[in-house]
Amino acid sequence: MKVTPMMQQYLDAKAAYPDALMLFRLGDFYEAFLEDAEVIAEELDLTLTSRGKDTASPIPMCGVPHHAVEGYIRRLLEKGYSVARCDQLEDASQVKGLVRRGVTSVYTPGMRLDGDSLEAKENNYTVAVALSSLRDADTYAIGALDLSTGEFHITEAMSLDGLSSEIRRLRPAEILVTEENAAILEDQLLDLQQRVVTRPNEHAQLQRVLSGKTGSLLDTPIDGTAIEVRNQQEVATMVGALDAYTIRDRRAVEMAVSILLHRVSDTQGGIPRHLDPPRVQRAEDYLELDEFSMANLEIFETLMGGRKKGTLFDTIDRTLTAAGGRRLRTWLTYPLQSVDAILARQSRVSAMVSQPAAREKIRELLRKTSDMQRISSKLVAGQGNARDLNILRDTILQMPELAAVAHDFKHESISQAADKLTLCIDIGERIAETIVDEPPVALNEGGLIRKGYDASLDKLIALSTEGKQWLLNYEAQERARTGISSLKVRHNKVFGFYIEVTRANLDAVPEDYIRKQTLANSERYFTTDLKEYEENILSANERRMAQEYEIFCGLRDEIIASLAQIREVAWQIAELDAIAALAQLAHEGAYVAPTIRQESGIEIEDGRHPVVEAMLRDERFVPNDVHLSPEARLLLITGPNMAGKSTVIRQVALITLMAQIGSFVPAKRATIGVVDQIFSRVGASDNLARGQSTFMVEMSEVARILQRATARSLIILDEIGRGTATWDGLSIAWSVTEYLHDQVGALTLFATHYHELTELARTRSGVRNFNIAVREWDEQIIFLRRLVEGPANRSYGIQVARLAGVPDAVVQRAKTILHNLEQTEIGPDDQPAIAREYSESGEPIMKPANQMSLFGAVEASTREPAADHPVLKEIRGVDVAQTMPLDALILIDKWKRKLSKSKR
Ligand code: ADP
């Protein structure tokens, strides 16, 4: 292929950005060539043509009009591509030969500013992962940066699991890792492979950022505005913010910061002013929810189909602004652990719950605010127009009213927020006095600036607009002078101003008319007066447009200078919106403020599942009580399919989670001892619809819980162990439960089909049995949805068989078999045979005295010899002289029942 100079220019640009699709400015189009053209034509449904059709090797190409390029770029980004824009750097009409071109913008799925096309209530994070000392590293830094909002934070993870969870909860658009670390993290990021972008190792060197060795973008294009970037000193100050934090592995944190800043700089041409300094989050300040728990509890996505509808966030979100929605999302992503921090937030929610009139007023005002965070980011990047300024103006000028309403709550910290709302009123006023109410989108065609703002501009405007009258006057004057009543003075783009005279009147044309153009039926002329006027008006128009643009840019610079205040106001609006939203939710759902405390234990009275409750139409949701404490820390919940087991255990997790974000909860009363982690697992058999859940996956999730949960954790297990053969699965479920009870000590809710497990309560003091009541009525099974103490009726399946019409003989036989099976469950030592332990020689260990029996638990310290049955002990303890006859009968009945149970 013979390469023309222009093609060479293209190939050079492409070589510098091999990972991006290149859009190359040619006249009024952006063109793509070669493979890029094929990809773009396919993805955007454009016609693929070719350049040099007649030559031996034509080059595939496709193009989009330059004024619409942003829309096409957006679509490519949404499909996961990166795009580089190569612009003309000189005015083509001013140069001979090849115009200089260069890449001026690089867009990637993570490096996006465009608030209009991003999901309003979601952050768009780019994440960088760093390990400081390769193989044996045990701390990892995860940097998260949202270019569209300027948010920037780092979290340190203490394990690969923690790293993996943190990345997944951020749901990043891109994950940056250095070449060196890519291989190490490959397994962890396998399912996210498509979003992983490998960066050169030197990008992890913060020194390179600080010495300004980043950013390979060229100059700005002839028709573009420059992004406002920080100078080296400012970047150093920004990075210096790290000093304020206690950091475990400073090197890893710096590497993550560096990789992100390199990325920003490479795509934006520097570090834009709107980026926050990096904030370091301590993992231990937040309740940890790993990826599986997030998925199982359906916080942001449903388990099946990954939809948003029907998730916790979707159900509880009452925010009215995009930034408020993002804040609530962040709160749910990072629930708190500190009692004080939770109560501080909860107290603001309470204030707004208890004052409905003020809450409604503040929400009405919030509804009218705009996304100041993303708009200001756009302005910094030189992308905003005059309409964006007006949107900003409207929001800013509403702040005094919003602040006044916020003060009405008479709540200290809400009032502090209110005081900050009015920080940038002057900017709002400056925009109001400068920009017209309905400016055009284009910045260089005039029509932006208010009359009266600048006297010299007004003169220019007058000259160009009053021109119409001048032309009419001139036409009248020339008609009178020449006597040609059909004479016209007109203007067109190509020939400018002219006087038109029809053929019939040519005789009357005066000497001083100079011919300009001959048409079929008329002649066109100009005069020196007309020429002079034309020049005046043209230059006035040009000067006017230039001056308006200059005023706009000046104003934008002023706004950028006040960026810190604008961002502060935006932050407070988001905060107020999220608080007011939680208050509104509490009001609508009749939620209560939970008591939050440090001591372990969860007590919920009349708790409801927020999502299931919201989705029920004809049925009423049946509330339930749940009490978990170190003494009763493991609840086994049995009951038939569809009884409501999953619902009740999940509602405990969701109520705890909501309590720890500072929200009210769906219950009549609740006391929550803060938990450090919530684990939620669904057994393989329940999860088959997902297709990928094998027993191996289930077990590795269980393994993770056993390794990571602490006595301060909350664990929700749903049908664990059912993914394998019955005895096999039961054995695992049994030993997992024992381990959780004995070794981990976490608060646990275990919904299970395995009736055998209910015998665990005989051997473990902290285990309690519960079941979800059902009633047989009129040949039907009625689900009562009530959680009641004790194991479920084990012959439930047989009952269903009977109701379904299975012959009586079969039903009776099944009952006998069930009876036989149950016979062997409890050994002569009154302990579940299934749980028996053996000595090294293989002898069964029969030592009820060392185990907690259901009846013996309380008296463990005064325990009688092994052969002594607890019932005997009770008999010995009875003071006959003090016992009334009826009480004696009741006691005898009780002992009989105890004895028959243990002898079964
Ligand atoms: P299980 O886990 O026992 O199979 P689920 O918890 O999935 O049962 O509950 C089945 C269905 O019953 C739920 O989808 C819900 O519609 C309904 N349900 C569960 N708990 C309640 C309740 N407390 N009040 C009203 N309906 C409920």
XYZ file of C-alpha atoms and ligand atoms in Angstrom, residues 607-609 612-613 615-616 619-624 637-651 686 718-719 751 753 772 783-787, ligand 1:
66
model
C -39.851 -6.991 61.620
C -40.720 -6.920 57.937
C -38.813 -7.536 54.732
C -41.155 -8.386 49.865
C -43.511 -6.144 51.822
C -44.144 -6.162 46.410
C -47.078 -7.922 48.066
C -51.653 -10.360 50.871
C -50.584 -8.570 54.003
C -47.015 -9.029 55.089
C -46.853 -10.967 58.360
C -44.301 -9.383 60.697
C -42.017 -11.534 62.831
C -35.250 -22.273 60.917
C -37.178 -25.171 59.463
C -40.419 -25.310 57.593
C -41.731 -26.429 54.226
C -40.845 -24.874 50.934
C -42.411 -21.479 50.336
C -43.214 -21.047 54.010
C -41.149 -17.872 54.232
C -37.797 -19.048 55.607
C -35.628 -17.129 53.162
C -37.725 -14.052 53.648
C -37.386 -13.970 57.403
C -33.640 -14.557 57.486
C -33.004 -11.996 54.778
C -35.126 -9.434 56.505
C -31.783 -23.079 45.481
C -30.117 -20.582 53.177
C -30.188 -24.300 52.465
C -32.804 -21.836 57.072
C -34.756 -28.479 55.045
C -42.528 -21.169 60.193
C -48.854 -20.701 55.261
C -49.190 -18.655 58.408
C -45.802 -16.921 57.872
C -45.297 -16.787 61.627
C -41.969 -17.699 63.100
P -38.943 -20.442 51.705
O -37.583 -19.859 51.835
O -39.423 -20.983 52.981
O -39.089 -21.408 50.591
P -39.702 -17.787 50.944
O -39.081 -17.010 52.035
O -39.028 -17.786 49.624
O -39.980 -19.282 51.385
O -41.171 -17.226 50.828
C -42.012 -17.572 49.761
C -42.974 -16.455 49.477
O -43.866 -16.282 50.544
C -42.319 -15.089 49.324
O -41.942 -14.871 48.021
C -43.400 -14.136 49.761
O -44.213 -13.771 48.671
C -44.191 -14.905 50.732
N -43.848 -14.536 52.118
C -42.768 -14.916 52.805
N -42.767 -14.393 54.047
C -43.893 -13.673 54.156
C -44.480 -12.890 55.213
N -43.882 -12.766 56.409
N -45.661 -12.287 54.970
C -46.267 -12.420 53.769
N -45.756 -13.140 52.755
C -44.589 -13.768 52.920
